[in-house]
PDB file of C-alpha atoms in Angstrom:
ATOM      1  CA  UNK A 253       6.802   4.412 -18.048  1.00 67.00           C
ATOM      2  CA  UNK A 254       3.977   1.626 -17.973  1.00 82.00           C
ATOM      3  CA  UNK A 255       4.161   1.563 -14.119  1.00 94.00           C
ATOM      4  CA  UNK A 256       4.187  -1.617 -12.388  1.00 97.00           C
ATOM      5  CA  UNK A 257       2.934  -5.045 -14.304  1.00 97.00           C
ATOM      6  CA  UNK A 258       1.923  -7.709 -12.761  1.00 98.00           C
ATOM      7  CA  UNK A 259       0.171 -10.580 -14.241  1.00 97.00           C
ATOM      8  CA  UNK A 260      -1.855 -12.722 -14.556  1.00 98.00           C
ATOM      9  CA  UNK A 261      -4.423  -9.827 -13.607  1.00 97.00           C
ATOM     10  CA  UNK A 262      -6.534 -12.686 -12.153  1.00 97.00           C
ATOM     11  CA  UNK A 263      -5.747 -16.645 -11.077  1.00 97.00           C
ATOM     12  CA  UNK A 264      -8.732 -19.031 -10.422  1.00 98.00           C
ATOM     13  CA  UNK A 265      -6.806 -22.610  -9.098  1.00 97.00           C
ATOM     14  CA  UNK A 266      -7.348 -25.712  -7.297  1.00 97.00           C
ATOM     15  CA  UNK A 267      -6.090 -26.614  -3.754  1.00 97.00           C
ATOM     16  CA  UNK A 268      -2.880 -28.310  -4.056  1.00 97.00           C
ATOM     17  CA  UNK A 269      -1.476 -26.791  -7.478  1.00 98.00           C
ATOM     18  CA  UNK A 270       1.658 -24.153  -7.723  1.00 97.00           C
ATOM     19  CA  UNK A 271       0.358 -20.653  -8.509  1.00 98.00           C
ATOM     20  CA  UNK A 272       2.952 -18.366  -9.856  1.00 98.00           C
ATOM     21  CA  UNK A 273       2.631 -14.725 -10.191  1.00 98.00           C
ATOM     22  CA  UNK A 274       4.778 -12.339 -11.500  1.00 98.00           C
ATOM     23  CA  UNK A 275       5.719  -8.344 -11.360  1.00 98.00           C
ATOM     24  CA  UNK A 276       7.890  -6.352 -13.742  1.00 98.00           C
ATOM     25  CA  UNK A 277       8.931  -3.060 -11.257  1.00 96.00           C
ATOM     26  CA  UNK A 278       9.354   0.465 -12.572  1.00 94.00           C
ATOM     27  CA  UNK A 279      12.698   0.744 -14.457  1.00 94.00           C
ATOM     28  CA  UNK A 280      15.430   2.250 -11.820  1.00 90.00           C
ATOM     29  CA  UNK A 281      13.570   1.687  -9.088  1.00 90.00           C
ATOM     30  CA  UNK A 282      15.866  -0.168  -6.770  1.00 88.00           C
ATOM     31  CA  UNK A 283      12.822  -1.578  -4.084  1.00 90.00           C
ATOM     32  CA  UNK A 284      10.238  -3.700  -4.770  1.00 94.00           C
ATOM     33  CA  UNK A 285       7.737  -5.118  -2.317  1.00 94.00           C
ATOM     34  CA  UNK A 286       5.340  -7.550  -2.362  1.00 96.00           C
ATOM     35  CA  UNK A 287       1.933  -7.079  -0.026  1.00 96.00           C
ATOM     36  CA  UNK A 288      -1.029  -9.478   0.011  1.00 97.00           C
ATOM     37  CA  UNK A 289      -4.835  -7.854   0.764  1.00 97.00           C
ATOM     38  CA  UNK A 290      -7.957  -9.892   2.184  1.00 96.00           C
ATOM     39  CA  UNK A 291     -10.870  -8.164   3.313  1.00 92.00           C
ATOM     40  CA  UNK A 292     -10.028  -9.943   7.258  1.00 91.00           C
ATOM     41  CA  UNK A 293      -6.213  -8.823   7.692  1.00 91.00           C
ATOM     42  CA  UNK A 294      -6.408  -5.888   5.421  1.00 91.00           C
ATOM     43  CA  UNK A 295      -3.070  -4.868   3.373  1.00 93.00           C
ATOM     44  CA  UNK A 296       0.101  -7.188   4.989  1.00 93.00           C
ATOM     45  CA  UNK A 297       3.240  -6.240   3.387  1.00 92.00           C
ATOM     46  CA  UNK A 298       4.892 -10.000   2.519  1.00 95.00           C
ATOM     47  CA  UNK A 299       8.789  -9.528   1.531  1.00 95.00           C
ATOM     48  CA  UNK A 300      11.069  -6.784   0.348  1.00 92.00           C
ATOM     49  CA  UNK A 301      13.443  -6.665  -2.238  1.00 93.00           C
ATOM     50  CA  UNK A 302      16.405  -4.137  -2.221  1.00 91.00           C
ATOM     51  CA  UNK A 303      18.722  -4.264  -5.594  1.00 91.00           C
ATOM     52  CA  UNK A 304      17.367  -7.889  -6.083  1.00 94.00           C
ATOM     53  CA  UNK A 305      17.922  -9.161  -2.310  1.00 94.00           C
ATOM     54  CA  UNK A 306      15.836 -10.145   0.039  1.00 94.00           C
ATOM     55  CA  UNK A 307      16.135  -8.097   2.764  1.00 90.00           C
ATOM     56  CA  UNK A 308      12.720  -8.982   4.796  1.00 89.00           C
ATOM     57  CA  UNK A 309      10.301 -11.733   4.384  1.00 93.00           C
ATOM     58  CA  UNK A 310       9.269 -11.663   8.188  1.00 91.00           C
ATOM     59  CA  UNK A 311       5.672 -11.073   6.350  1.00 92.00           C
ATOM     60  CA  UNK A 312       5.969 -14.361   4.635  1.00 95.00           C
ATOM     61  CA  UNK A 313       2.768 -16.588   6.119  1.00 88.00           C
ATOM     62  CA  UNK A 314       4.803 -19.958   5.823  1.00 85.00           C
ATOM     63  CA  UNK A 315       6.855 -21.934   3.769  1.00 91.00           C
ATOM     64  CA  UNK A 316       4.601 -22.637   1.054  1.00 96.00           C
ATOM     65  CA  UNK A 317       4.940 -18.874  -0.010  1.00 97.00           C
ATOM     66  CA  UNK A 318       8.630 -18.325  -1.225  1.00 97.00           C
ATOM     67  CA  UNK A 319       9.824 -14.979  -3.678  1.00 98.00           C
ATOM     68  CA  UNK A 320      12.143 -14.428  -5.801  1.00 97.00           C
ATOM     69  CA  UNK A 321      14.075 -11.333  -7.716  1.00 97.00           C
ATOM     70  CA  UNK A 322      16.484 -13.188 -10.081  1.00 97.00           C
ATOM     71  CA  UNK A 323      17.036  -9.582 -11.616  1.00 95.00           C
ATOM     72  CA  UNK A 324      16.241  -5.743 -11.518  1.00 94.00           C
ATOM     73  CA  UNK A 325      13.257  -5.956 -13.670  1.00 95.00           C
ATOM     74  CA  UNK A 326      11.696  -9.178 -12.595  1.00 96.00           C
ATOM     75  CA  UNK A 327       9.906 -10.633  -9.446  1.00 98.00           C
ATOM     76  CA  UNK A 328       8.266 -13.919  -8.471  1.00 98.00           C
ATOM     77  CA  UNK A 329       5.793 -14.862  -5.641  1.00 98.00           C
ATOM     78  CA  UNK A 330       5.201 -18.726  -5.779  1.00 98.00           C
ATOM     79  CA  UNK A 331       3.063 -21.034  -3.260  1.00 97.00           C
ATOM     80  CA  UNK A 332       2.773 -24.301  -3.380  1.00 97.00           C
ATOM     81  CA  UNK A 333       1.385 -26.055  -2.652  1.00 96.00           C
ATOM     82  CA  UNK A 334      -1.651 -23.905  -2.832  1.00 97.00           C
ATOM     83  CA  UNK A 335      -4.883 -23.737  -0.164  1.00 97.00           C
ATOM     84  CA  UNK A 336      -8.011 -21.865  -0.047  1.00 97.00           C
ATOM     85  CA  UNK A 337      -6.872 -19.581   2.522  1.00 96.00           C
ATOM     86  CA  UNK A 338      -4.413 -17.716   0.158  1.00 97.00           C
ATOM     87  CA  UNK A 339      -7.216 -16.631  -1.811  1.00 98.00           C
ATOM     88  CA  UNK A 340      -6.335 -12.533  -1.990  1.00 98.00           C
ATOM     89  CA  UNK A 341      -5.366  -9.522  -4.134  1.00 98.00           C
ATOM     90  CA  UNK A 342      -1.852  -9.736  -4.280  1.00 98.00           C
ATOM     91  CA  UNK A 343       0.420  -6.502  -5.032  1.00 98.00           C
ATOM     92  CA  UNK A 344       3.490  -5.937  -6.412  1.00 97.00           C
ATOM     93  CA  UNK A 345       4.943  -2.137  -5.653  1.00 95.00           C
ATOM     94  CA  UNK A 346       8.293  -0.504  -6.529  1.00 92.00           C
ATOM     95  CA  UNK A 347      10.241   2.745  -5.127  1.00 88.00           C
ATOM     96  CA  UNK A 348      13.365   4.253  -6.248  1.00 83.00           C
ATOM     97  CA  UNK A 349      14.868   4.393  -2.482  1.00 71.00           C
ATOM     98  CA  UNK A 350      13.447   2.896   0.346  1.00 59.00           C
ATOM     99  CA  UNK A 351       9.775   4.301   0.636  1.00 48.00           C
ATOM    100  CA  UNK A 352       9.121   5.359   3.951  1.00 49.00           C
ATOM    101  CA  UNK A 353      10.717   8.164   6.090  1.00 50.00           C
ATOM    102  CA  UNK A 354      12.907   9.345   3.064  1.00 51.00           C
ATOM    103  CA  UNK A 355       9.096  10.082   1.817  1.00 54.00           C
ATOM    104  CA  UNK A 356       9.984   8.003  -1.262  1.00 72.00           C
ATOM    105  CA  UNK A 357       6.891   7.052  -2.949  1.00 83.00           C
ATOM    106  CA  UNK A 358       5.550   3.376  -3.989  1.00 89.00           C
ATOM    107  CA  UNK A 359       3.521   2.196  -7.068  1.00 92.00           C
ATOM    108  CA  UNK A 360       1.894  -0.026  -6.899  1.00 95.00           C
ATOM    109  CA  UNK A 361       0.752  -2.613  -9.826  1.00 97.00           C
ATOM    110  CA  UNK A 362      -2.574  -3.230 -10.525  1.00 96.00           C
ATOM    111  CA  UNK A 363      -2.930  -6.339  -8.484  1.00 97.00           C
ATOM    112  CA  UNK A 364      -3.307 -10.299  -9.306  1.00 98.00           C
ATOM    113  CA  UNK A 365      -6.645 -11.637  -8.116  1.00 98.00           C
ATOM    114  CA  UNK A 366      -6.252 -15.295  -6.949  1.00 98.00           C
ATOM    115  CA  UNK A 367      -9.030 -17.356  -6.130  1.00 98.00           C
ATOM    116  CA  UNK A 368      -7.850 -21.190  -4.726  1.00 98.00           C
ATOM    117  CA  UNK A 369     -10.617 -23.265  -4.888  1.00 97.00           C
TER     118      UNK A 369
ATOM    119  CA  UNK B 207       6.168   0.612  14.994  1.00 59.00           C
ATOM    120  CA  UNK B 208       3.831   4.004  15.818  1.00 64.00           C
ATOM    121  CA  UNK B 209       0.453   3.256  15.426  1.00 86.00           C
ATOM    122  CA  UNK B 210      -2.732   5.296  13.551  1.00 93.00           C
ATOM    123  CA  UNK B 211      -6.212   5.866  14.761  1.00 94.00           C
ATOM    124  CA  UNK B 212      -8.931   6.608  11.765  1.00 96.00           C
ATOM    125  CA  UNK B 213     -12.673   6.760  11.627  1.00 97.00           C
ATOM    126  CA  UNK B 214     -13.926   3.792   9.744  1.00 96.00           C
ATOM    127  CA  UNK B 215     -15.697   5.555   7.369  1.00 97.00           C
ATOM    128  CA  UNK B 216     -16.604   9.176   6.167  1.00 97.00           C
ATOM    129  CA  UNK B 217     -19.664  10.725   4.172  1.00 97.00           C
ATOM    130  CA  UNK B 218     -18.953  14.037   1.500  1.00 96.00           C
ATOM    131  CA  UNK B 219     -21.269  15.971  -0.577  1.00 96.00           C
ATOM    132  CA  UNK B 220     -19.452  15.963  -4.540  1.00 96.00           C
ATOM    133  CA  UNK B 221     -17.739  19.319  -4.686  1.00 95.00           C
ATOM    134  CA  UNK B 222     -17.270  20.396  -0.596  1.00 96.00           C
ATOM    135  CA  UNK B 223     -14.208  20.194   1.273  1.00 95.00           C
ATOM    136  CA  UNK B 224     -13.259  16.943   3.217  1.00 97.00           C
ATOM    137  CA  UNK B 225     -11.285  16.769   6.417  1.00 98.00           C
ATOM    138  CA  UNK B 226     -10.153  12.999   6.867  1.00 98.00           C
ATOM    139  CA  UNK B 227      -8.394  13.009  10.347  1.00 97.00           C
ATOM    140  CA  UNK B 228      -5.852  10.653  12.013  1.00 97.00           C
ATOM    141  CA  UNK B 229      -4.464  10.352  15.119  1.00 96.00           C
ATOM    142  CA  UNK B 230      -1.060   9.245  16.055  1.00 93.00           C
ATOM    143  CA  UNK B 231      -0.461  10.172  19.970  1.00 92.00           C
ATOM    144  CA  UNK B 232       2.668   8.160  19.844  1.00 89.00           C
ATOM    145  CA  UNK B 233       4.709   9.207  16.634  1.00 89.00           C
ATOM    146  CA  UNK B 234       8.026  10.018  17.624  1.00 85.00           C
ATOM    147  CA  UNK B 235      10.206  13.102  15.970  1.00 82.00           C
ATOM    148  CA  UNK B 236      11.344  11.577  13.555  1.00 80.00           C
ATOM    149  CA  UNK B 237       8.340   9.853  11.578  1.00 85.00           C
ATOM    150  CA  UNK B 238       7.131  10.808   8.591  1.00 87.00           C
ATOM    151  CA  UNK B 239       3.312  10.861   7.932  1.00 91.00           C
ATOM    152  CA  UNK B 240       2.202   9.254   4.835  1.00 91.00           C
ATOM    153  CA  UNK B 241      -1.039   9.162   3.223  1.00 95.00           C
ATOM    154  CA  UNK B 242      -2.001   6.729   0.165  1.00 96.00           C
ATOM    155  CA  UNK B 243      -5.520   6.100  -1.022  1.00 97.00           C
ATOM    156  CA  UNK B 244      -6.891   2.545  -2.305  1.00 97.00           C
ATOM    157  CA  UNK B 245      -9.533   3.267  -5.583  1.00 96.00           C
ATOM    158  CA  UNK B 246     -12.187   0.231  -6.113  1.00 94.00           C
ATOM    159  CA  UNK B 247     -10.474  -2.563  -7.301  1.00 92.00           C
ATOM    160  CA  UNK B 248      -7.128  -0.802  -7.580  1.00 94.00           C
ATOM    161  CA  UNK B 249      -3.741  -0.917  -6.280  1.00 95.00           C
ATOM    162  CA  UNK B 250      -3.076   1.594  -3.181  1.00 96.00           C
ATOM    163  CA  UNK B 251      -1.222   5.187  -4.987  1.00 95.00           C
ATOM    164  CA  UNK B 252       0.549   7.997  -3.088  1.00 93.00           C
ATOM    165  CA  UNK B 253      -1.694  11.036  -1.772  1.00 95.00           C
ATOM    166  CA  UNK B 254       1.012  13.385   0.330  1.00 93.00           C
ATOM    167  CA  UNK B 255       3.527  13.331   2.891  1.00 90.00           C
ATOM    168  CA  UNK B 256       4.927  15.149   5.349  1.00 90.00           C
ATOM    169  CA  UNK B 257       7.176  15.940   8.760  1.00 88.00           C
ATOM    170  CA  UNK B 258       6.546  18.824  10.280  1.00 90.00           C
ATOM    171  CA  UNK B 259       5.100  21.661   8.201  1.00 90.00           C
ATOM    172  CA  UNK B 260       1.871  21.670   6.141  1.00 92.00           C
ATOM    173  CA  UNK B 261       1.905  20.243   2.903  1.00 92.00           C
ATOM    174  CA  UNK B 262       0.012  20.920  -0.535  1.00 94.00           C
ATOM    175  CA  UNK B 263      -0.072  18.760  -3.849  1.00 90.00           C
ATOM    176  CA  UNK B 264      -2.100  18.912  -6.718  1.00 90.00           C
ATOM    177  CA  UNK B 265      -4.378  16.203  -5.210  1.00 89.00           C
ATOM    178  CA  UNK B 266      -4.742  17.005  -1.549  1.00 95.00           C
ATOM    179  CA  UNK B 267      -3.329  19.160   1.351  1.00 97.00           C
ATOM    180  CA  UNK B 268      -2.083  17.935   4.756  1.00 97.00           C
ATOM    181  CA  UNK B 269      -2.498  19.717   7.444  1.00 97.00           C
ATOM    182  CA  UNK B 270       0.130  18.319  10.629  1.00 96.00           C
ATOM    183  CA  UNK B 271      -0.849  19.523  14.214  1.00 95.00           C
ATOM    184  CA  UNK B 272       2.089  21.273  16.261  1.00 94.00           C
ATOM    185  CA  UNK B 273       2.345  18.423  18.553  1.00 94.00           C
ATOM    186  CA  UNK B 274       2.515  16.269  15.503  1.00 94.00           C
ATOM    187  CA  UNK B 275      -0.118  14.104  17.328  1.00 94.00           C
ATOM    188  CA  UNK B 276      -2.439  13.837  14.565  1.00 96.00           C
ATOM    189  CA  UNK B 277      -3.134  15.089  11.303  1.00 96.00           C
ATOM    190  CA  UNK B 278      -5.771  15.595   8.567  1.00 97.00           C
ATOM    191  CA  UNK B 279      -5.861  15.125   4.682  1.00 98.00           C
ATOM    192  CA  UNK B 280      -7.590  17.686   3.246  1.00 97.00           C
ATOM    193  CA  UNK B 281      -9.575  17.229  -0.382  1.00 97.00           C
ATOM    194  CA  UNK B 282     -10.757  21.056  -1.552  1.00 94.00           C
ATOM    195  CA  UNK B 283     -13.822  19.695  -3.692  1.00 95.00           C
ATOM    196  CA  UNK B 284     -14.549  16.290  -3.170  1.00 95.00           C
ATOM    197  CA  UNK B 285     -15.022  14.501  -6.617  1.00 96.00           C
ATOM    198  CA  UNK B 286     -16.874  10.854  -7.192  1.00 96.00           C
ATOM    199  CA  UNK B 287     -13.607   9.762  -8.434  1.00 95.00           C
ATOM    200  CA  UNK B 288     -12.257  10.328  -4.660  1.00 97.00           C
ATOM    201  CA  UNK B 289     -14.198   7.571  -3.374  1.00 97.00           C
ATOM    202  CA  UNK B 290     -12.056   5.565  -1.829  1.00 98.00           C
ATOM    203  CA  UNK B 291      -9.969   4.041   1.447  1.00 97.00           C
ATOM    204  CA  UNK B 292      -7.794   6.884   2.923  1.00 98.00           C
ATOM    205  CA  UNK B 293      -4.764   5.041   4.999  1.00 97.00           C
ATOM    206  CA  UNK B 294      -2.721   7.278   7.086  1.00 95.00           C
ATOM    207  CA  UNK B 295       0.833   5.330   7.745  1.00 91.00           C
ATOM    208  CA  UNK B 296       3.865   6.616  10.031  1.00 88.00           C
ATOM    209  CA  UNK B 297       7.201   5.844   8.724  1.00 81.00           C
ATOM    210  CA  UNK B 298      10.660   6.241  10.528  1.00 74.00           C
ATOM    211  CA  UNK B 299      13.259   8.194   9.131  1.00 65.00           C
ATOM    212  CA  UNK B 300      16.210   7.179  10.634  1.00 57.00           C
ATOM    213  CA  UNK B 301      16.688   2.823  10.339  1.00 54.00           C
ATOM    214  CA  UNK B 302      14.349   3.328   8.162  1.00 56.00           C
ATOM    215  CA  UNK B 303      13.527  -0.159   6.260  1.00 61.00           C
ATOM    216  CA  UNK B 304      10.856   0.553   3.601  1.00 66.00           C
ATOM    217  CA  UNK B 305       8.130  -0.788   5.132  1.00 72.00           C
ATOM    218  CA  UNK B 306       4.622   0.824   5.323  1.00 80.00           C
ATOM    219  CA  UNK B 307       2.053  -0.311   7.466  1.00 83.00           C
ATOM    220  CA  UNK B 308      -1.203  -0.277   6.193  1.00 88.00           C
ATOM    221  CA  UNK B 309      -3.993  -0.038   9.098  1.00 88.00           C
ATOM    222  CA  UNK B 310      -7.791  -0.260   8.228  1.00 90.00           C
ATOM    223  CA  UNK B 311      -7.883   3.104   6.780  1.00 95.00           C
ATOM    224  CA  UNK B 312     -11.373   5.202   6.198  1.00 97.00           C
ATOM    225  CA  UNK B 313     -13.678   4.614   3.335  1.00 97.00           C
ATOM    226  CA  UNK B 314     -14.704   7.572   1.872  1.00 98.00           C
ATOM    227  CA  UNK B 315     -18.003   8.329   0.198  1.00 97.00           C
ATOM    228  CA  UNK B 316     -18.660  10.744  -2.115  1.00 97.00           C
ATOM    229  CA  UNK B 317     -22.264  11.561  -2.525  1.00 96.00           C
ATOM    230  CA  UNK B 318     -23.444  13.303  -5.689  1.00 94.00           C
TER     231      UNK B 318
END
């Protein structure tokens, strides 16, 4: 398996435009998260996808951030409009069962760098 | 949520053992203790993890105190390619949602 894909790999963008990014999860895997990483809050896990629902977006800074799973093998994280403050890695990561106390692992993707400007 | 203490930042000597500790005074009996590492510009990946009992892995053992109020991540022979941030995360099992909390973690230098 290719592990997680996420692209693009890196976003440079002006305040105020939509920025789309995208993760293809592991095949079977029936969890998929998405966490956001600046070097002031560290790693923040963002929403949570369990067999394509949402199941916790408590993570989710504000309205301008929304994510979608429309199926198995396919997630969006969208903001718009855009702002300088979302600049961050963003990750995509997929388990088969819940990863946490069942000790299930999650992969993570590679990352997307986005830079608003 | 149970929280983690780590050191900020640890020093190694390529090829010695490393002990990266963590405390978690408040973990309750049924969290599991997870360890992921974070390599330069990569996406965090799966160390070890474990309840009660030591573990060992191809990468790393863990060693779990009896009290279960702290534990350390052991790499045999540090390598260069080790550098990296060590984040020690509890986990519930039972309600469990998914979620892992990352804390700060410990950057780890290997020194050749």
């Amino acid at each position: 398996d290719a592990g997680v894909i996420q692209s693009p790999r890196h976003e440079v963008t002006e305040m105020g435009q939509e920025v789309t990014l995208r993760c293809k999860p592991i095949s079977g895997h029936d969890y998929l998260f998405w966490y956001r990483q600046t070097m002031m809050r560290g790693l923040e896990l963002l929403i949570y996808f369990n067999n394509n629902v949402p199941i916790d977006d408590s993570g989710m800074p504000e309205d301008r951030f929304s994510a979608k799973m429309p199926n198995a093998s396919f997630s969006t994280l969208k903001i718009q409009p855009s702002e300088p403050r979302d600049s961050a890695v963003y990750f995509c990561a997929s388990s088969l069962m819940a990863g946490g106390g069942a000790g299930e692992t999650q992969y993570f993707g590679p990352g997307t760098r986005l830079l608003v400007l | 949520d149970a929280k983690t203490t780590q050191p900020n930042s640890m020093e190694s000597n390529e090829e010695e053992p490393v002990h990266l500790p963590c405390n978690h005074s408040t973990i309750s009996g049924t969290d599991y203790i997870h360890w992921y590492r974070q390599l330069p510009s990569q996406g965090p990946e799966y160390v070890i993890h474990g309840l009660t009992s030591n573990v060992n892995n191809r990468m790393a053992s863990l060693a779990i105190a009896e009290d279960r109020k702290s534990s350390t991540l052991i790499l045999h022979r540090a390598t260069l390619r080790d550098a990296a941030v060590y984040y020690c995360i509890l986990s519930p099992l039972s309600g469990n949602t998914g979620k892992l909390i990352f804390g700060q973690g410990t950057t780890l230098q290997v020194k050749p």
